[in-house]
PDB file of C-alpha atoms in Angstrom:
ATOM      1  CA  UNK A   1     -39.704 -12.423 -11.723  1.00  0.00           C
ATOM      2  CA  UNK A   2     -38.502 -15.125 -14.284  1.00  0.00           C
ATOM      3  CA  UNK A   3     -36.314 -18.297 -12.966  1.00  0.00           C
ATOM      4  CA  UNK A   4     -34.037 -19.929 -15.405  1.00  0.00           C
ATOM      5  CA  UNK A   5     -35.296 -23.258 -15.012  1.00  0.00           C
ATOM      6  CA  UNK A   6     -32.895 -25.929 -12.828  1.00  0.00           C
ATOM      7  CA  UNK A   7     -31.031 -22.732 -11.117  1.00  0.00           C
ATOM      8  CA  UNK A   8     -34.052 -23.257  -7.842  1.00  0.00           C
ATOM      9  CA  UNK A   9     -32.181 -27.472  -7.656  1.00  0.00           C
ATOM     10  CA  UNK A  10     -28.442 -25.709  -8.016  1.00  0.00           C
ATOM     11  CA  UNK A  11     -28.677 -23.221  -5.357  1.00  0.00           C
ATOM     12  CA  UNK A  12     -30.134 -25.927  -2.823  1.00  0.00           C
ATOM     13  CA  UNK A  13     -28.405 -28.445  -3.801  1.00  0.00           C
ATOM     14  CA  UNK A  14     -25.744 -27.610  -0.792  1.00  0.00           C
ATOM     15  CA  UNK A  15     -28.672 -27.225   2.107  1.00  0.00           C
ATOM     16  CA  UNK A  16     -29.971 -30.565   0.856  1.00  0.00           C
ATOM     17  CA  UNK A  17     -26.934 -32.334   1.063  1.00  0.00           C
ATOM     18  CA  UNK A  18     -26.182 -30.522   4.557  1.00  0.00           C
ATOM     19  CA  UNK A  19     -29.481 -31.549   6.057  1.00  0.00           C
ATOM     20  CA  UNK A  20     -29.091 -35.180   4.758  1.00  0.00           C
ATOM     21  CA  UNK A  21     -25.811 -35.300   6.134  1.00  0.00           C
ATOM     22  CA  UNK A  22     -26.721 -33.648   9.663  1.00  0.00           C
ATOM     23  CA  UNK A  23     -29.934 -36.697   9.411  1.00  0.00           C
ATOM     24  CA  UNK A  24     -27.083 -39.260   9.005  1.00  0.00           C
ATOM     25  CA  UNK A  25     -25.257 -37.824  11.830  1.00  0.00           C
ATOM     26  CA  UNK A  26     -27.546 -37.722  14.033  1.00  0.00           C
ATOM     27  CA  UNK A  27     -28.904 -41.586  13.440  1.00  0.00           C
ATOM     28  CA  UNK A  28     -25.296 -43.255  13.247  1.00  0.00           C
ATOM     29  CA  UNK A  29     -25.319 -40.930  17.308  1.00  0.00           C
ATOM     30  CA  UNK A  30     -28.295 -42.681  18.110  1.00  0.00           C
ATOM     31  CA  UNK A  31     -27.206 -45.879  17.239  1.00  0.00           C
ATOM     32  CA  UNK A  32     -24.006 -46.586  18.746  1.00  0.00           C
ATOM     33  CA  UNK A  33     -24.763 -44.077  21.727  1.00  0.00           C
ATOM     34  CA  UNK A  34     -23.219 -45.607  24.715  1.00  0.00           C
ATOM     35  CA  UNK A  35     -25.519 -46.966  27.459  1.00  0.00           C
ATOM     36  CA  UNK A  36     -26.100 -45.162  30.353  1.00  0.00           C
ATOM     37  CA  UNK A  37     -23.914 -45.194  33.373  1.00  0.00           C
ATOM     38  CA  UNK A  38     -25.030 -46.897  36.073  1.00  0.00           C
ATOM     39  CA  UNK A  39     -24.351 -45.261  39.542  1.00  0.00           C
ATOM     40  CA  UNK A  40     -23.918 -47.311  42.893  1.00  0.00           C
ATOM     41  CA  UNK A  41     -25.364 -45.473  46.008  1.00  0.00           C
ATOM     42  CA  UNK A  42     -22.931 -44.504  48.740  1.00  0.00           C
ATOM     43  CA  UNK A  43     -23.978 -47.510  50.826  1.00  0.00           C
ATOM     44  CA  UNK A  44     -24.239 -50.276  48.650  1.00  0.00           C
ATOM     45  CA  UNK A  45     -23.148 -53.441  50.361  1.00  0.00           C
ATOM     46  CA  UNK A  46     -20.167 -55.343  48.914  1.00  0.00           C
ATOM     47  CA  UNK A  47     -19.590 -56.120  45.584  1.00  0.00           C
ATOM     48  CA  UNK A  48     -19.618 -59.903  44.523  1.00  0.00           C
ATOM     49  CA  UNK A  49     -16.139 -60.810  42.814  1.00  0.00           C
ATOM     50  CA  UNK A  50     -14.381 -64.456  41.753  1.00  0.00           C
ATOM     51  CA  UNK A  51     -15.009 -67.639  43.823  1.00  0.00           C
ATOM     52  CA  UNK A  52     -12.690 -70.129  44.846  1.00  0.00           C
ATOM     53  CA  UNK A  53     -12.481 -72.385  47.200  1.00  0.00           C
ATOM     54  CA  UNK A  54     -10.682 -72.246  50.629  1.00  0.00           C
ATOM     55  CA  UNK A  55      -9.333 -74.207  53.578  1.00  0.00           C
ATOM     56  CA  UNK A  56     -11.971 -77.075  54.844  1.00  0.00           C
ATOM     57  CA  UNK A  57     -13.885 -78.106  51.798  1.00  0.00           C
ATOM     58  CA  UNK A  58     -15.693 -74.926  52.008  1.00  0.00           C
ATOM     59  CA  UNK A  59     -16.912 -73.019  49.037  1.00  0.00           C
ATOM     60  CA  UNK A  60     -16.766 -68.866  49.558  1.00  0.00           C
ATOM     61  CA  UNK A  61     -17.076 -65.860  47.199  1.00  0.00           C
ATOM     62  CA  UNK A  62     -14.637 -62.876  47.550  1.00  0.00           C
ATOM     63  CA  UNK A  63     -15.914 -59.327  47.847  1.00  0.00           C
ATOM     64  CA  UNK A  64     -14.165 -56.070  48.087  1.00  0.00           C
ATOM     65  CA  UNK A  65     -15.553 -54.416  50.755  1.00  0.00           C
ATOM     66  CA  UNK A  66     -15.839 -50.048  50.628  1.00  0.00           C
ATOM     67  CA  UNK A  67     -12.372 -48.649  51.324  1.00  0.00           C
ATOM     68  CA  UNK A  68     -11.793 -46.786  54.242  1.00  0.00           C
ATOM     69  CA  UNK A  69     -13.563 -42.706  53.246  1.00  0.00           C
ATOM     70  CA  UNK A  70     -11.789 -39.216  54.524  1.00  0.00           C
ATOM     71  CA  UNK A  71     -13.742 -38.846  57.903  1.00  0.00           C
ATOM     72  CA  UNK A  72     -12.931 -43.282  59.086  1.00  0.00           C
ATOM     73  CA  UNK A  73      -8.760 -42.540  58.113  1.00  0.00           C
ATOM     74  CA  UNK A  74      -9.000 -39.120  60.213  1.00  0.00           C
ATOM     75  CA  UNK A  75     -10.529 -40.756  63.646  1.00  0.00           C
ATOM     76  CA  UNK A  76      -8.352 -43.985  62.764  1.00  0.00           C
ATOM     77  CA  UNK A  77      -5.307 -42.114  62.519  1.00  0.00           C
ATOM     78  CA  UNK A  78      -6.399 -39.918  65.780  1.00  0.00           C
ATOM     79  CA  UNK A  79      -7.052 -43.037  67.400  1.00  0.00           C
ATOM     80  CA  UNK A  80      -3.594 -44.796  66.328  1.00  0.00           C
ATOM     81  CA  UNK A  81      -1.635 -42.081  67.717  1.00  0.00           C
ATOM     82  CA  UNK A  82      -3.477 -41.861  71.168  1.00  0.00           C
ATOM     83  CA  UNK A  83      -2.490 -45.633  71.424  1.00  0.00           C
ATOM     84  CA  UNK A  84       1.308 -44.704  70.157  1.00  0.00           C
ATOM     85  CA  UNK A  85       1.763 -41.625  72.835  1.00  0.00           C
ATOM     86  CA  UNK A  86       0.805 -44.314  75.666  1.00  0.00           C
ATOM     87  CA  UNK A  87       3.621 -47.005  74.823  1.00  0.00           C
ATOM     88  CA  UNK A  88       1.810 -49.359  72.927  1.00  0.00           C
ATOM     89  CA  UNK A  89       3.026 -51.774  70.829  1.00  0.00           C
ATOM     90  CA  UNK A  90       1.353 -55.655  68.591  1.00  0.00           C
ATOM     91  CA  UNK A  91       3.626 -58.973  68.872  1.00  0.00           C
ATOM     92  CA  UNK A  92       3.013 -61.864  67.456  1.00  0.00           C
ATOM     93  CA  UNK A  93       1.911 -62.810  63.768  1.00  0.00           C
ATOM     94  CA  UNK A  94      -1.952 -63.112  62.785  1.00  0.00           C
ATOM     95  CA  UNK A  95      -2.815 -66.486  62.420  1.00  0.00           C
ATOM     96  CA  UNK A  96      -3.588 -67.968  58.743  1.00  0.00           C
ATOM     97  CA  UNK A  97      -7.023 -68.359  57.029  1.00  0.00           C
ATOM     98  CA  UNK A  98      -7.849 -64.913  57.976  1.00  0.00           C
ATOM     99  CA  UNK A  99     -10.820 -66.126  58.595  1.00  0.00           C
ATOM    100  CA  UNK A 100     -11.644 -66.256  62.034  1.00  0.00           C
ATOM    101  CA  UNK A 101     -14.135 -64.660  65.163  1.00  0.00           C
ATOM    102  CA  UNK A 102     -11.489 -62.782  67.108  1.00  0.00           C
ATOM    103  CA  UNK A 103     -12.247 -62.983  71.161  1.00  0.00           C
ATOM    104  CA  UNK A 104     -11.872 -59.398  72.234  1.00  0.00           C
ATOM    105  CA  UNK A 105     -12.054 -59.970  76.658  1.00  0.00           C
ATOM    106  CA  UNK A 106     -12.380 -58.863  78.949  1.00  0.00           C
ATOM    107  CA  UNK A 107     -13.475 -55.509  77.911  1.00  0.00           C
ATOM    108  CA  UNK A 108     -13.121 -53.102  81.299  1.00  0.00           C
ATOM    109  CA  UNK A 109     -12.624 -49.784  79.637  1.00  0.00           C
ATOM    110  CA  UNK A 110     -12.759 -47.170  76.651  1.00  0.00           C
ATOM    111  CA  UNK A 111      -9.888 -47.076  76.138  1.00  0.00           C
ATOM    112  CA  UNK A 112      -9.921 -50.951  75.013  1.00  0.00           C
ATOM    113  CA  UNK A 113     -11.115 -49.985  71.994  1.00  0.00           C
ATOM    114  CA  UNK A 114      -8.253 -47.382  71.882  1.00  0.00           C
ATOM    115  CA  UNK A 115      -5.809 -49.597  71.539  1.00  0.00           C
ATOM    116  CA  UNK A 116      -7.466 -52.281  69.382  1.00  0.00           C
ATOM    117  CA  UNK A 117      -8.029 -50.198  66.316  1.00  0.00           C
ATOM    118  CA  UNK A 118      -3.935 -49.605  67.194  1.00  0.00           C
ATOM    119  CA  UNK A 119      -2.869 -52.822  67.802  1.00  0.00           C
ATOM    120  CA  UNK A 120      -5.309 -54.007  64.800  1.00  0.00           C
ATOM    121  CA  UNK A 121      -3.461 -51.001  62.561  1.00  0.00           C
ATOM    122  CA  UNK A 122       0.239 -52.463  63.678  1.00  0.00           C
ATOM    123  CA  UNK A 123      -0.749 -56.013  62.950  1.00  0.00           C
ATOM    124  CA  UNK A 124      -2.569 -54.794  59.418  1.00  0.00           C
ATOM    125  CA  UNK A 125      -5.323 -56.516  59.463  1.00  0.00           C
ATOM    126  CA  UNK A 126      -8.745 -55.486  58.835  1.00  0.00           C
ATOM    127  CA  UNK A 127     -11.158 -56.436  61.829  1.00  0.00           C
ATOM    128  CA  UNK A 128     -15.152 -56.316  61.792  1.00  0.00           C
ATOM    129  CA  UNK A 129     -17.926 -56.011  64.598  1.00  0.00           C
ATOM    130  CA  UNK A 130     -21.303 -56.771  64.232  1.00  0.00           C
ATOM    131  CA  UNK A 131     -23.915 -53.361  64.630  1.00  0.00           C
ATOM    132  CA  UNK A 132     -27.738 -53.347  64.649  1.00  0.00           C
ATOM    133  CA  UNK A 133     -29.142 -52.650  60.657  1.00  0.00           C
ATOM    134  CA  UNK A 134     -30.384 -49.087  62.619  1.00  0.00           C
ATOM    135  CA  UNK A 135     -27.261 -48.101  62.561  1.00  0.00           C
ATOM    136  CA  UNK A 136     -26.690 -48.326  59.514  1.00  0.00           C
ATOM    137  CA  UNK A 137     -29.050 -45.270  57.949  1.00  0.00           C
ATOM    138  CA  UNK A 138     -27.681 -41.605  56.959  1.00  0.00           C
ATOM    139  CA  UNK A 139     -25.704 -39.883  58.312  1.00  0.00           C
ATOM    140  CA  UNK A 140     -24.112 -42.745  60.503  1.00  0.00           C
ATOM    141  CA  UNK A 141     -24.552 -45.406  57.739  1.00  0.00           C
ATOM    142  CA  UNK A 142     -21.499 -44.901  55.720  1.00  0.00           C
ATOM    143  CA  UNK A 143     -18.789 -43.799  58.470  1.00  0.00           C
ATOM    144  CA  UNK A 144     -19.959 -47.191  60.673  1.00  0.00           C
ATOM    145  CA  UNK A 145     -19.796 -49.152  57.501  1.00  0.00           C
ATOM    146  CA  UNK A 146     -16.230 -48.239  56.562  1.00  0.00           C
ATOM    147  CA  UNK A 147     -15.270 -48.930  59.972  1.00  0.00           C
ATOM    148  CA  UNK A 148     -16.056 -52.153  59.545  1.00  0.00           C
ATOM    149  CA  UNK A 149     -19.489 -52.543  60.946  1.00  0.00           C
ATOM    150  CA  UNK A 150     -21.672 -55.441  60.011  1.00  0.00           C
ATOM    151  CA  UNK A 151     -25.325 -54.763  59.950  1.00  0.00           C
ATOM    152  CA  UNK A 152     -27.145 -57.086  61.825  1.00  0.00           C
ATOM    153  CA  UNK A 153     -30.706 -57.531  61.547  1.00  0.00           C
ATOM    154  CA  UNK A 154     -33.098 -58.722  64.532  1.00  0.00           C
ATOM    155  CA  UNK A 155     -36.614 -57.548  63.174  1.00  0.00           C
ATOM    156  CA  UNK A 156     -38.794 -60.847  63.297  1.00  0.00           C
ATOM    157  CA  UNK A 157     -36.866 -62.451  65.785  1.00  0.00           C
ATOM    158  CA  UNK A 158     -33.839 -62.717  62.685  1.00  0.00           C
ATOM    159  CA  UNK A 159     -31.334 -65.031  64.192  1.00  0.00           C
ATOM    160  CA  UNK A 160     -28.120 -63.553  63.982  1.00  0.00           C
ATOM    161  CA  UNK A 161     -26.055 -67.088  63.995  1.00  0.00           C
ATOM    162  CA  UNK A 162     -27.447 -67.607  60.717  1.00  0.00           C
ATOM    163  CA  UNK A 163     -26.044 -64.333  59.489  1.00  0.00           C
ATOM    164  CA  UNK A 164     -23.166 -63.826  60.478  1.00  0.00           C
ATOM    165  CA  UNK A 165     -22.701 -67.556  58.731  1.00  0.00           C
ATOM    166  CA  UNK A 166     -23.968 -65.888  55.513  1.00  0.00           C
ATOM    167  CA  UNK A 167     -21.739 -63.165  55.464  1.00  0.00           C
ATOM    168  CA  UNK A 168     -19.028 -65.869  56.439  1.00  0.00           C
ATOM    169  CA  UNK A 169     -19.753 -67.864  53.462  1.00  0.00           C
ATOM    170  CA  UNK A 170     -18.750 -64.811  51.183  1.00  0.00           C
ATOM    171  CA  UNK A 171     -16.087 -63.814  51.950  1.00  0.00           C
ATOM    172  CA  UNK A 172     -12.645 -65.194  51.785  1.00  0.00           C
ATOM    173  CA  UNK A 173     -11.386 -63.292  54.534  1.00  0.00           C
ATOM    174  CA  UNK A 174     -13.533 -62.073  56.918  1.00  0.00           C
ATOM    175  CA  UNK A 175     -12.235 -61.389  61.111  1.00  0.00           C
ATOM    176  CA  UNK A 176     -15.298 -60.561  62.688  1.00  0.00           C
ATOM    177  CA  UNK A 177     -14.781 -59.565  66.382  1.00  0.00           C
ATOM    178  CA  UNK A 178     -16.546 -60.080  69.300  1.00  0.00           C
ATOM    179  CA  UNK A 179     -16.663 -59.450  73.358  1.00  0.00           C
ATOM    180  CA  UNK A 180     -18.781 -62.156  74.620  1.00  0.00           C
ATOM    181  CA  UNK A 181     -19.026 -60.310  77.636  1.00  0.00           C
ATOM    182  CA  UNK A 182     -21.240 -57.862  76.044  1.00  0.00           C
ATOM    183  CA  UNK A 183     -20.549 -55.097  78.721  1.00  0.00           C
ATOM    184  CA  UNK A 184     -17.575 -53.567  80.612  1.00  0.00           C
ATOM    185  CA  UNK A 185     -19.065 -54.720  83.995  1.00  0.00           C
ATOM    186  CA  UNK A 186     -17.816 -57.829  86.087  1.00  0.00           C
ATOM    187  CA  UNK A 187     -20.275 -60.970  84.772  1.00  0.00           C
ATOM    188  CA  UNK A 188     -21.061 -64.251  85.897  1.00  0.00           C
ATOM    189  CA  UNK A 189     -19.829 -65.834  82.228  1.00  0.00           C
ATOM    190  CA  UNK A 190     -19.490 -65.337  78.660  1.00  0.00           C
ATOM    191  CA  UNK A 191     -22.494 -65.420  76.028  1.00  0.00           C
ATOM    192  CA  UNK A 192     -21.652 -67.738  73.975  1.00  0.00           C
ATOM    193  CA  UNK A 193     -23.359 -66.172  70.086  1.00  0.00           C
ATOM    194  CA  UNK A 194     -19.746 -65.921  69.433  1.00  0.00           C
ATOM    195  CA  UNK A 195     -18.995 -69.672  69.513  1.00  0.00           C
ATOM    196  CA  UNK A 196     -22.305 -70.703  67.721  1.00  0.00           C
ATOM    197  CA  UNK A 197     -21.085 -69.138  64.628  1.00  0.00           C
ATOM    198  CA  UNK A 198     -18.011 -70.383  64.919  1.00  0.00           C
ATOM    199  CA  UNK A 199     -19.331 -73.877  64.748  1.00  0.00           C
ATOM    200  CA  UNK A 200     -22.084 -72.796  62.370  1.00  0.00           C
ATOM    201  CA  UNK A 201     -19.468 -71.492  60.169  1.00  0.00           C
ATOM    202  CA  UNK A 202     -16.689 -74.016  60.511  1.00  0.00           C
ATOM    203  CA  UNK A 203     -14.494 -71.476  61.171  1.00  0.00           C
ATOM    204  CA  UNK A 204     -11.314 -71.268  64.332  1.00  0.00           C
ATOM    205  CA  UNK A 205     -11.664 -69.214  66.706  1.00  0.00           C
ATOM    206  CA  UNK A 206      -8.420 -66.367  67.707  1.00  0.00           C
ATOM    207  CA  UNK A 207      -7.757 -64.830  71.002  1.00  0.00           C
ATOM    208  CA  UNK A 208      -7.027 -61.023  71.022  1.00  0.00           C
ATOM    209  CA  UNK A 209      -5.574 -60.223  73.942  1.00  0.00           C
ATOM    210  CA  UNK A 210      -4.465 -56.534  75.763  1.00  0.00           C
ATOM    211  CA  UNK A 211      -1.830 -56.114  78.277  1.00  0.00           C
ATOM    212  CA  UNK A 212      -2.022 -53.552  80.309  1.00  0.00           C
ATOM    213  CA  UNK A 213       0.887 -54.780  82.387  1.00  0.00           C
ATOM    214  CA  UNK A 214       3.779 -54.574  79.586  1.00  0.00           C
ATOM    215  CA  UNK A 215       1.410 -52.235  77.258  1.00  0.00           C
ATOM    216  CA  UNK A 216       1.620 -54.703  74.357  1.00  0.00           C
ATOM    217  CA  UNK A 217      -1.375 -57.060  72.369  1.00  0.00           C
ATOM    218  CA  UNK A 218      -1.554 -59.209  69.306  1.00  0.00           C
ATOM    219  CA  UNK A 219      -3.354 -62.110  68.773  1.00  0.00           C
ATOM    220  CA  UNK A 220      -3.296 -65.852  69.977  1.00  0.00           C
ATOM    221  CA  UNK A 221      -3.132 -69.295  67.969  1.00  0.00           C
ATOM    222  CA  UNK A 222      -6.375 -70.465  65.915  1.00  0.00           C
ATOM    223  CA  UNK A 223      -8.696 -72.637  67.728  1.00  0.00           C
ATOM    224  CA  UNK A 224     -10.852 -74.559  66.195  1.00  0.00           C
ATOM    225  CA  UNK A 225     -14.447 -75.660  67.734  1.00  0.00           C
ATOM    226  CA  UNK A 226     -15.007 -78.918  68.945  1.00  0.00           C
ATOM    227  CA  UNK A 227     -18.449 -78.762  70.430  1.00  0.00           C
ATOM    228  CA  UNK A 228     -16.889 -78.944  73.741  1.00  0.00           C
ATOM    229  CA  UNK A 229     -17.602 -75.432  75.072  1.00  0.00           C
ATOM    230  CA  UNK A 230     -15.811 -75.824  78.131  1.00  0.00           C
ATOM    231  CA  UNK A 231     -12.777 -77.879  76.566  1.00  0.00           C
ATOM    232  CA  UNK A 232     -12.512 -75.151  74.053  1.00  0.00           C
ATOM    233  CA  UNK A 233     -12.320 -72.296  76.693  1.00  0.00           C
ATOM    234  CA  UNK A 234      -9.495 -74.026  78.815  1.00  0.00           C
ATOM    235  CA  UNK A 235      -7.695 -72.885  75.363  1.00  0.00           C
ATOM    236  CA  UNK A 236      -8.665 -69.646  75.487  1.00  0.00           C
ATOM    237  CA  UNK A 237      -7.756 -69.404  79.314  1.00  0.00           C
ATOM    238  CA  UNK A 238      -4.636 -69.912  78.883  1.00  0.00           C
ATOM    239  CA  UNK A 239      -3.879 -66.955  77.106  1.00  0.00           C
ATOM    240  CA  UNK A 240      -5.778 -64.512  79.399  1.00  0.00           C
ATOM    241  CA  UNK A 241      -4.782 -66.293  83.201  1.00  0.00           C
ATOM    242  CA  UNK A 242      -1.493 -63.756  82.678  1.00  0.00           C
ATOM    243  CA  UNK A 243      -3.013 -60.364  80.761  1.00  0.00           C
ATOM    244  CA  UNK A 244      -3.803 -57.590  83.045  1.00  0.00           C
ATOM    245  CA  UNK A 245      -6.919 -55.739  81.920  1.00  0.00           C
ATOM    246  CA  UNK A 246      -7.059 -51.969  82.468  1.00  0.00           C
ATOM    247  CA  UNK A 247      -9.571 -53.078  85.470  1.00  0.00           C
ATOM    248  CA  UNK A 248      -7.051 -56.087  86.981  1.00  0.00           C
ATOM    249  CA  UNK A 249     -10.175 -57.071  89.255  1.00  0.00           C
ATOM    250  CA  UNK A 250     -12.219 -58.224  86.524  1.00  0.00           C
ATOM    251  CA  UNK A 251      -9.015 -60.086  84.755  1.00  0.00           C
ATOM    252  CA  UNK A 252     -10.038 -63.423  83.555  1.00  0.00           C
ATOM    253  CA  UNK A 253      -8.113 -66.377  85.725  1.00  0.00           C
ATOM    254  CA  UNK A 254     -10.228 -69.850  86.254  1.00  0.00           C
ATOM    255  CA  UNK A 255     -12.826 -71.611  83.833  1.00  0.00           C
ATOM    256  CA  UNK A 256     -15.131 -70.332  85.726  1.00  0.00           C
ATOM    257  CA  UNK A 257     -14.945 -66.477  84.991  1.00  0.00           C
ATOM    258  CA  UNK A 258     -15.725 -67.742  81.116  1.00  0.00           C
ATOM    259  CA  UNK A 259     -18.663 -70.970  81.672  1.00  0.00           C
ATOM    260  CA  UNK A 260     -20.061 -69.768  85.293  1.00  0.00           C
ATOM    261  CA  UNK A 261     -20.241 -72.081  87.850  1.00  0.00           C
ATOM    262  CA  UNK A 262     -22.680 -74.748  86.029  1.00  0.00           C
ATOM    263  CA  UNK A 263     -21.533 -74.068  81.649  1.00  0.00           C
ATOM    264  CA  UNK A 264     -23.470 -73.131  79.503  1.00  0.00           C
ATOM    265  CA  UNK A 265     -26.923 -73.785  79.907  1.00  0.00           C
ATOM    266  CA  UNK A 266     -28.994 -75.188  76.694  1.00  0.00           C
ATOM    267  CA  UNK A 267     -31.065 -71.916  75.639  1.00  0.00           C
ATOM    268  CA  UNK A 268     -27.177 -70.117  75.317  1.00  0.00           C
ATOM    269  CA  UNK A 269     -26.076 -72.996  73.298  1.00  0.00           C
ATOM    270  CA  UNK A 270     -28.844 -71.469  70.870  1.00  0.00           C
ATOM    271  CA  UNK A 271     -28.314 -68.212  71.193  1.00  0.00           C
TER     272      UNK A 271
END
């Protein structure tokens, strides 16, 4: 078969042109390909944002916590409904700045937790609480974190006070709830870890109260730790003296209910 010179080149020209164009497009797409998206794990720690100075010369970094998920929101709504059905209401205002130790006492019943969540919802604050690190594993880890849980690592003698001081240092808003009795039962005196955190973090304390007699609750004024535990607890006592807990026999009525007969010993003050 005879071929006319140049006919093959002319016929192949469009195909060669298409191949060249395709190769060019591939090169351009590779060159301008966007970087791969980084997907954060579901329980990633809070993300650091812009920094600013706040109160008493402290310099902290604002971080954004994960918003409550649908399970946490559902639980909160259920507990809030129970709280309102029982006729409770919040009184007073939230002290500023919103970086303080929230004292939750006296703790005498499981109903305290329900009413606490209801009161904080009415006051429009998001309180936090400490929980052991092992609770933050799947499947409960995300839920506990979104409910306000802050992990505490006690492995190797981990210092809880130092860990909470670090939490305060990197937040502009952090209301850490502590039940100083550590139990719903009657105690001889309060544990002093909450006071040590306040001293070391240079943040005030706020008394959270619930009066089952009037079905009201709220927050007291800011109490800055002076280093004199007994004197500072006298200010706390002034708020609790007239409050009626769920079990009235366990009410805080004297300074001895807080500091004991002899006050906190040296070992407790280092807790």
